[in-house]
Amino acid sequence: MSTIKSSSNNYCINVLMVMIMIIISTIITLADCQTSISIPFDTTITNVSPRISIPQNSEAYKVENWVAYGIYLGIVFLVILAIGVIFYFVAICFFCFRLCGLCGGCKPKKKGSSRPYRKKDMLIPAILTMIMYIVILVLGILGIIFSALFSVNVRTLVKETRSVISGVNGTINGVSSLGTSAESNIPILVNGFSSILTDAEQFATPINNMTNTVQSGINAMVFINSTTAPKIYADVENVRADLRILYNNSRLSGVPNPDTAIPNVQSQVEAGINTGVSYLEQGKTTIAGAKTTLDNTISTTRSTINSTVYDTVKGSVINTLNSVTSQISGINNMINQYAPSTTIDEAQTIIYSVENARISLVTIFFVWCAFLYIFALLGICCKKAILVEITSCCTCATAWLFFLVASLQIPIFILVNDLCKTAPGTVLYMSDDVGGPVLASTGFNITVNASVIIQRVANCSGDQNFITSALGNDYLTSLGLSSMLSSATGSIKGQLDSFNISSTVDSAKDLILQANITNIKTDYSADVFDAQTKLNTAIAQLSSIESYSGFSMKNVTNALDELNAYTTQYGYYYTLANITLLDPDSSPFNVTETSRNKTRDEKDQVLTLLQIYNETMTEVNAVNATLNSVKTGLSTLYNDFVLLSSEIAPVKALPTTLVDQLTSLANSVIAFVNGLKTSIDSLVISVLTSYINATLKDSLGCAYVGTYVSTINSTVCYGMTNQTFLTGLFSIMIGVAMIILFFILIILGKRIRYQARKGEDTGTDTVEMDMHH
């Protein structure tokens, strides 16, 4: 049997013994075991010599080891008490010797005045008295504080012990409701298996998402067909109309044919969108059908689980849990017989009363010490030797009590401190010896030692219970309960095969691919660029009016120059701006008929050529306006096609995305079913664990044990141990200080009594004084 060493968390031995009782009682109850427990104590006592270490592990079985350790504690008690007696004896001897004239005597040895002591002779003993008084006062206050803390921890210990006893009784009483609890928690069992349906329902989300994605694609294409596309169609017709004007202009050559340069976008886009929408609608319906199939399968599987699990488990588990009720009731009766609630109440009342009396006495004791030295201070201030001498006597009479307290406190500290360090390991060692046969007799497959069980229960917290805490997460296997649902797994595995949506997924993929959305042409930028290039070549003719129509502005200039060549002889010069002011019928141009006619002919020639020029420019401007309109229209078409492509791009990516998602969905469902078939056995364990935990939570909850252990560790092994040690240490220090103060007060009392009066002559002779003076 392995030995479990104590950890840094040192628990009180009483706590561990309580846990042993609880765990062993629980295991015995579950197994209906009637085995009697015998602890192999060796009561033989031969030659006993003191031992300073507390018995551990196998040594704890021998009574003589405990006797030897007790002798050691007794020696510590006697040594401290002897030190106090020695100090007390020395003080009494000192007092008696002075009465007999030794050690300085009780009166000065006269060689002069009968009052040889001045005020300066009082200074040192008075200061020492004040210092010792302050030391005793501080130690007394600290003693009261730590004694009060000790009292608080005692009350906490009693309260928590009462609480853990109530918890044990509550646990035992709660076992009677195991059957009812098991019945009421059947839904937990059913819901636990239904978790596989919850996992299956996760596939509804991607199916719904795919349905929504398809609908979004349909909506996008309908929007394009009703909003974006009609505007593009109108822009195409506008460009065609303007381009046709240029195309029909006989003066221009190389203008692209509007019917071929700009494709019939409407016939291609509209037909593609309508076909795509039709197939996507069918694909959406098929995908929605996959969800319906999945929902129906989940519903059918749930019915199978409910009927199979409920019928298989209800009787077996409930009957198993009910089988322990009578044994637990017997333990309850035993506890009520040996530790009835009235006895516990009386014990608590007695402990509280004793502790109240103890703290009151301690307080009075320490306050008495502080009050006692008030007399000494009054004696010093009022020069009353009698007060100082009375205080010295009371000091000597009281000092031994502190050594008595210390002689009790220090051994108690040693005992509790040793127990806190070694008792956990010893108890765990003994529990393996005692608990091993008990665990073997249960008939369960429990592979851990009793010491491990105790350690686990000591750390019980939250919703843990005694069974789960003691036996660990694999307690179902240990108790043989994991096979109860094995018959249910076959039906569940068979039902899982119905989770098959592969055929539906394949149909949906075919319909989505037939939508042929990716082949809808929306990028006509090449056609636009080609038309723009041809148009740029054609409009190069508009670089000058001469290249456009053959007419040159030079003709107008030449005609105007001929006119001015004739009119300048009369002192007139005309430009295109004032040519209309020329009047051939006025002087000097009407002097002769020949002159009039020549002037009229020259003017008419200039105006005719100017009219031809203006008409040609009007035509050129109209062509330029149409050309600019075509350019703007082509730019607009380019932007339209970019917009159309961007709007339909997500829709074009839809088939690839949906096919991948549908393939992933089908593979996920297959992997889910295969994985669930593989893990169904572990799922049974998990579900049954949750069910047992919920059933035992209220009946066999053990969180109060962990709380109790933690509280005892802080109050006893840390709080009360340190407080006991410090109280004993302070008691020794106060006792020593009081003995020292006794000597000081004896000397000070003598000097106050024989203090020189003001102005009194002490003579020239000296006084022979003891070194104590």
PDB file of N, CA and C in Angstrom, residues 350-413:
ATOM      1  N   ILE A 350     -21.820  24.574  25.972  1.00  0.00           N
ATOM      2  CA  ILE A 350     -20.753  24.428  26.976  1.00  0.00           C
ATOM      3  C   ILE A 350     -19.452  25.045  26.474  1.00  0.00           C
ATOM      4  N   ILE A 351     -19.099  24.766  25.215  1.00  0.00           N
ATOM      5  CA  ILE A 351     -17.849  25.307  24.660  1.00  0.00           C
ATOM      6  C   ILE A 351     -17.885  26.826  24.638  1.00  0.00           C
ATOM      7  N   TYR A 352     -19.009  27.388  24.219  1.00  0.00           N
ATOM      8  CA  TYR A 352     -19.124  28.845  24.185  1.00  0.00           C
ATOM      9  C   TYR A 352     -19.025  29.431  25.593  1.00  0.00           C
ATOM     10  N   SER A 353     -19.651  28.760  26.561  1.00  0.00           N
ATOM     11  CA  SER A 353     -19.611  29.261  27.942  1.00  0.00           C
ATOM     12  C   SER A 353     -18.192  29.212  28.494  1.00  0.00           C
ATOM     13  N   VAL A 354     -17.518  28.080  28.268  1.00  0.00           N
ATOM     14  CA  VAL A 354     -16.138  27.950  28.742  1.00  0.00           C
ATOM     15  C   VAL A 354     -15.241  28.994  28.080  1.00  0.00           C
ATOM     16  N   GLU A 355     -15.439  29.205  26.804  1.00  0.00           N
ATOM     17  CA  GLU A 355     -14.610  30.173  26.094  1.00  0.00           C
ATOM     18  C   GLU A 355     -14.891  31.590  26.578  1.00  0.00           C
ATOM     19  N   ASN A 356     -16.161  31.883  26.870  1.00  0.00           N
ATOM     20  CA  ASN A 356     -16.494  33.203  27.422  1.00  0.00           C
ATOM     21  C   ASN A 356     -15.802  33.406  28.769  1.00  0.00           C
ATOM     22  N   ALA A 357     -15.829  32.357  29.609  1.00  0.00           N
ATOM     23  CA  ALA A 357     -15.175  32.453  30.912  1.00  0.00           C
ATOM     24  C   ALA A 357     -13.664  32.613  30.746  1.00  0.00           C
ATOM     25  N   ARG A 358     -13.087  31.860  29.795  1.00  0.00           N
ATOM     26  CA  ARG A 358     -11.643  31.936  29.590  1.00  0.00           C
ATOM     27  C   ARG A 358     -11.211  33.323  29.139  1.00  0.00           C
ATOM     28  N   ILE A 359     -11.890  33.873  28.154  1.00  0.00           N
ATOM     29  CA  ILE A 359     -11.491  35.184  27.651  1.00  0.00           C
ATOM     30  C   ILE A 359     -11.708  36.255  28.705  1.00  0.00           C
ATOM     31  N   SER A 360     -12.740  36.058  29.552  1.00  0.00           N
ATOM     32  CA  SER A 360     -12.976  37.026  30.637  1.00  0.00           C
ATOM     33  C   SER A 360     -11.841  36.976  31.653  1.00  0.00           C
ATOM     34  N   LEU A 361     -11.440  35.752  32.036  1.00  0.00           N
ATOM     35  CA  LEU A 361     -10.343  35.611  32.997  1.00  0.00           C
ATOM     36  C   LEU A 361      -9.031  36.150  32.435  1.00  0.00           C
ATOM     37  N   VAL A 362      -8.786  35.847  31.167  1.00  0.00           N
ATOM     38  CA  VAL A 362      -7.557  36.342  30.546  1.00  0.00           C
ATOM     39  C   VAL A 362      -7.535  37.861  30.538  1.00  0.00           C
ATOM     40  N   THR A 363      -8.681  38.432  30.192  1.00  0.00           N
ATOM     41  CA  THR A 363      -8.753  39.901  30.163  1.00  0.00           C
ATOM     42  C   THR A 363      -8.520  40.484  31.558  1.00  0.00           C
ATOM     43  N   ILE A 364      -9.195  39.884  32.551  1.00  0.00           N
ATOM     44  CA  ILE A 364      -9.023  40.368  33.931  1.00  0.00           C
ATOM     45  C   ILE A 364      -7.574  40.206  34.376  1.00  0.00           C
ATOM     46  N   PHE A 365      -6.974  39.087  33.984  1.00  0.00           N
ATOM     47  CA  PHE A 365      -5.604  38.789  34.373  1.00  0.00           C
ATOM     48  C   PHE A 365      -4.633  39.846  33.831  1.00  0.00           C
ATOM     49  N   PHE A 366      -4.765  40.138  32.534  1.00  0.00           N
ATOM     50  CA  PHE A 366      -3.866  41.111  31.936  1.00  0.00           C
ATOM     51  C   PHE A 366      -4.170  42.530  32.419  1.00  0.00           C
ATOM     52  N   VAL A 367      -5.453  42.840  32.590  1.00  0.00           N
ATOM     53  CA  VAL A 367      -5.815  44.173  33.086  1.00  0.00           C
ATOM     54  C   VAL A 367      -5.299  44.367  34.516  1.00  0.00           C
ATOM     55  N   TRP A 368      -5.332  43.275  35.310  1.00  0.00           N
ATOM     56  CA  TRP A 368      -4.815  43.346  36.686  1.00  0.00           C
ATOM     57  C   TRP A 368      -3.338  43.743  36.681  1.00  0.00           C
ATOM     58  N   CYS A 369      -2.593  43.192  35.740  1.00  0.00           N
ATOM     59  CA  CYS A 369      -1.172  43.526  35.659  1.00  0.00           C
ATOM     60  C   CYS A 369      -0.974  45.006  35.347  1.00  0.00           C
ATOM     61  N   ALA A 370      -1.781  45.510  34.405  1.00  0.00           N
ATOM     62  CA  ALA A 370      -1.656  46.926  34.061  1.00  0.00           C
ATOM     63  C   ALA A 370      -2.083  47.808  35.229  1.00  0.00           C
ATOM     64  N   PHE A 371      -3.178  47.391  35.890  1.00  0.00           N
ATOM     65  CA  PHE A 371      -3.693  48.184  37.006  1.00  0.00           C
ATOM     66  C   PHE A 371      -2.736  48.139  38.194  1.00  0.00           C
ATOM     67  N   LEU A 372      -2.055  47.001  38.356  1.00  0.00           N
ATOM     68  CA  LEU A 372      -1.176  46.801  39.502  1.00  0.00           C
ATOM     69  C   LEU A 372      -0.073  47.854  39.548  1.00  0.00           C
ATOM     70  N   TYR A 373       0.490  48.141  38.373  1.00  0.00           N
ATOM     71  CA  TYR A 373       1.633  49.037  38.358  1.00  0.00           C
ATOM     72  C   TYR A 373       1.251  50.504  38.434  1.00  0.00           C
ATOM     73  N   ILE A 374      -0.039  50.754  38.426  1.00  0.00           N
ATOM     74  CA  ILE A 374      -0.471  52.136  38.684  1.00  0.00           C
ATOM     75  C   ILE A 374      -0.063  52.534  40.106  1.00  0.00           C
ATOM     76  N   PHE A 375      -0.140  51.534  41.023  1.00  0.00           N
ATOM     77  CA  PHE A 375       0.290  51.819  42.397  1.00  0.00           C
ATOM     78  C   PHE A 375       1.766  52.189  42.444  1.00  0.00           C
ATOM     79  N   ALA A 376       2.575  51.488  41.660  1.00  0.00           N
ATOM     80  CA  ALA A 376       4.007  51.801  41.640  1.00  0.00           C
ATOM     81  C   ALA A 376       4.241  53.206  41.112  1.00  0.00           C
ATOM     82  N   LEU A 377       3.520  53.588  40.064  1.00  0.00           N
ATOM     83  CA  LEU A 377       3.674  54.932  39.505  1.00  0.00           C
ATOM     84  C   LEU A 377       3.222  55.992  40.504  1.00  0.00           C
ATOM     85  N   LEU A 378       2.114  55.694  41.203  1.00  0.00           N
ATOM     86  CA  LEU A 378       1.656  56.637  42.231  1.00  0.00           C
ATOM     87  C   LEU A 378       2.689  56.757  43.353  1.00  0.00           C
ATOM     88  N   GLY A 379       3.291  55.619  43.725  1.00  0.00           N
ATOM     89  CA  GLY A 379       4.313  55.650  44.769  1.00  0.00           C
ATOM     90  C   GLY A 379       5.505  56.496  44.369  1.00  0.00           C
ATOM     91  N   ILE A 380       5.903  56.388  43.092  1.00  0.00           N
ATOM     92  CA  ILE A 380       7.044  57.183  42.619  1.00  0.00           C
ATOM     93  C   ILE A 380       6.690  58.662  42.595  1.00  0.00           C
ATOM     94  N   CYS A 381       5.503  58.966  42.040  1.00  0.00           N
ATOM     95  CA  CYS A 381       5.105  60.374  41.912  1.00  0.00           C
ATOM     96  C   CYS A 381       4.833  61.009  43.283  1.00  0.00           C
ATOM     97  N   CYS A 382       4.178  60.239  44.169  1.00  0.00           N
ATOM     98  CA  CYS A 382       3.796  60.788  45.483  1.00  0.00           C
ATOM     99  C   CYS A 382       4.839  60.495  46.569  1.00  0.00           C
ATOM    100  N   LYS A 383       5.915  59.812  46.204  1.00  0.00           N
ATOM    101  CA  LYS A 383       6.987  59.476  47.151  1.00  0.00           C
ATOM    102  C   LYS A 383       6.463  58.634  48.312  1.00  0.00           C
ATOM    103  N   LYS A 384       5.602  57.668  47.940  1.00  0.00           N
ATOM    104  CA  LYS A 384       5.043  56.755  48.933  1.00  0.00           C
ATOM    105  C   LYS A 384       5.696  55.390  48.737  1.00  0.00           C
ATOM    106  N   ALA A 385       6.633  55.077  49.614  1.00  0.00           N
ATOM    107  CA  ALA A 385       7.361  53.816  49.481  1.00  0.00           C
ATOM    108  C   ALA A 385       6.451  52.624  49.662  1.00  0.00           C
ATOM    109  N   ILE A 386       5.417  52.784  50.494  1.00  0.00           N
ATOM    110  CA  ILE A 386       4.538  51.650  50.776  1.00  0.00           C
ATOM    111  C   ILE A 386       3.840  51.163  49.514  1.00  0.00           C
ATOM    112  N   LEU A 387       3.454  52.115  48.619  1.00  0.00           N
ATOM    113  CA  LEU A 387       2.783  51.719  47.374  1.00  0.00           C
ATOM    114  C   LEU A 387       3.731  50.937  46.471  1.00  0.00           C
ATOM    115  N   VAL A 388       4.969  51.392  46.404  1.00  0.00           N
ATOM    116  CA  VAL A 388       5.953  50.684  45.579  1.00  0.00           C
ATOM    117  C   VAL A 388       6.227  49.303  46.145  1.00  0.00           C
ATOM    118  N   GLU A 389       6.329  49.212  47.462  1.00  0.00           N
ATOM    119  CA  GLU A 389       6.631  47.929  48.090  1.00  0.00           C
ATOM    120  C   GLU A 389       5.468  46.948  47.952  1.00  0.00           C
ATOM    121  N   ILE A 390       4.221  47.476  48.070  1.00  0.00           N
ATOM    122  CA  ILE A 390       3.052  46.600  47.864  1.00  0.00           C
ATOM    123  C   ILE A 390       3.044  46.068  46.433  1.00  0.00           C
ATOM    124  N   THR A 391       3.343  46.962  45.471  1.00  0.00           N
ATOM    125  CA  THR A 391       3.377  46.531  44.064  1.00  0.00           C
ATOM    126  C   THR A 391       4.426  45.456  43.844  1.00  0.00           C
ATOM    127  N   SER A 392       5.591  45.603  44.476  1.00  0.00           N
ATOM    128  CA  SER A 392       6.645  44.600  44.304  1.00  0.00           C
ATOM    129  C   SER A 392       6.206  43.246  44.837  1.00  0.00           C
ATOM    130  N   CYS A 393       5.508  43.250  45.966  1.00  0.00           N
ATOM    131  CA  CYS A 393       5.022  41.976  46.527  1.00  0.00           C
ATOM    132  C   CYS A 393       3.978  41.339  45.616  1.00  0.00           C
ATOM    133  N   CYS A 394       3.035  42.172  45.118  1.00  0.00           N
ATOM    134  CA  CYS A 394       2.000  41.641  44.206  1.00  0.00           C
ATOM    135  C   CYS A 394       2.624  41.138  42.908  1.00  0.00           C
ATOM    136  N   THR A 395       3.659  41.828  42.444  1.00  0.00           N
ATOM    137  CA  THR A 395       4.355  41.395  41.227  1.00  0.00           C
ATOM    138  C   THR A 395       4.945  40.011  41.414  1.00  0.00           C
ATOM    139  N   CYS A 396       5.606  39.804  42.543  1.00  0.00           N
ATOM    140  CA  CYS A 396       6.219  38.501  42.814  1.00  0.00           C
ATOM    141  C   CYS A 396       5.156  37.418  42.939  1.00  0.00           C
ATOM    142  N   ALA A 397       4.026  37.786  43.553  1.00  0.00           N
ATOM    143  CA  ALA A 397       2.960  36.800  43.760  1.00  0.00           C
ATOM    144  C   ALA A 397       2.251  36.444  42.462  1.00  0.00           C
ATOM    145  N   THR A 398       2.252  37.382  41.487  1.00  0.00           N
ATOM    146  CA  THR A 398       1.509  37.174  40.233  1.00  0.00           C
ATOM    147  C   THR A 398       2.360  36.545  39.144  1.00  0.00           C
ATOM    148  N   ALA A 399       3.656  36.759  39.166  1.00  0.00           N
ATOM    149  CA  ALA A 399       4.525  36.351  38.055  1.00  0.00           C
ATOM    150  C   ALA A 399       4.427  34.866  37.753  1.00  0.00           C
ATOM    151  N   TRP A 400       4.330  34.031  38.774  1.00  0.00           N
ATOM    152  CA  TRP A 400       4.343  32.580  38.537  1.00  0.00           C
ATOM    153  C   TRP A 400       3.132  32.120  37.734  1.00  0.00           C
ATOM    154  N   LEU A 401       2.023  32.899  37.818  1.00  0.00           N
ATOM    155  CA  LEU A 401       0.834  32.523  37.045  1.00  0.00           C
ATOM    156  C   LEU A 401       1.113  32.573  35.539  1.00  0.00           C
ATOM    157  N   PHE A 402       1.932  33.537  35.105  1.00  0.00           N
ATOM    158  CA  PHE A 402       2.243  33.635  33.678  1.00  0.00           C
ATOM    159  C   PHE A 402       3.097  32.464  33.225  1.00  0.00           C
ATOM    160  N   PHE A 403       4.010  32.004  34.092  1.00  0.00           N
ATOM    161  CA  PHE A 403       4.784  30.819  33.742  1.00  0.00           C
ATOM    162  C   PHE A 403       3.885  29.587  33.676  1.00  0.00           C
ATOM    163  N   LEU A 404       2.860  29.550  34.530  1.00  0.00           N
ATOM    164  CA  LEU A 404       1.910  28.439  34.488  1.00  0.00           C
ATOM    165  C   LEU A 404       1.141  28.443  33.168  1.00  0.00           C
ATOM    166  N   VAL A 405       0.693  29.642  32.742  1.00  0.00           N
ATOM    167  CA  VAL A 405      -0.012  29.753  31.455  1.00  0.00           C
ATOM    168  C   VAL A 405       0.900  29.325  30.310  1.00  0.00           C
ATOM    169  N   ALA A 406       2.147  29.792  30.340  1.00  0.00           N
ATOM    170  CA  ALA A 406       3.090  29.442  29.277  1.00  0.00           C
ATOM    171  C   ALA A 406       3.372  27.949  29.252  1.00  0.00           C
ATOM    172  N   SER A 407       3.456  27.325  30.437  1.00  0.00           N
ATOM    173  CA  SER A 407       3.730  25.884  30.491  1.00  0.00           C
ATOM    174  C   SER A 407       2.596  25.077  29.878  1.00  0.00           C
ATOM    175  N   LEU A 408       1.393  25.651  29.817  1.00  0.00           N
ATOM    176  CA  LEU A 408       0.261  24.984  29.158  1.00  0.00           C
ATOM    177  C   LEU A 408       0.209  25.324  27.668  1.00  0.00           C
ATOM    178  N   GLN A 409       0.460  26.586  27.328  1.00  0.00           N
ATOM    179  CA  GLN A 409       0.325  27.047  25.952  1.00  0.00           C
ATOM    180  C   GLN A 409       1.373  26.428  25.033  1.00  0.00           C
ATOM    181  N   ILE A 410       2.622  26.406  25.461  1.00  0.00           N
ATOM    182  CA  ILE A 410       3.696  25.928  24.587  1.00  0.00           C
ATOM    183  C   ILE A 410       3.529  24.451  24.229  1.00  0.00           C
ATOM    184  N   PRO A 411       3.254  23.538  25.175  1.00  0.00           N
ATOM    185  CA  PRO A 411       3.019  22.141  24.779  1.00  0.00           C
ATOM    186  C   PRO A 411       1.826  21.992  23.838  1.00  0.00           C
ATOM    187  N   ILE A 412       0.770  22.789  24.093  1.00  0.00           N
ATOM    188  CA  ILE A 412      -0.387  22.724  23.187  1.00  0.00           C
ATOM    189  C   ILE A 412       0.029  23.155  21.784  1.00  0.00           C
ATOM    190  N   PHE A 413       0.829  24.221  21.702  1.00  0.00           N
ATOM    191  CA  PHE A 413       1.316  24.671  20.391  1.00  0.00           C
ATOM    192  C   PHE A 413       2.128  23.572  19.704  1.00  0.00           C
TER     193      PHE A 413
END
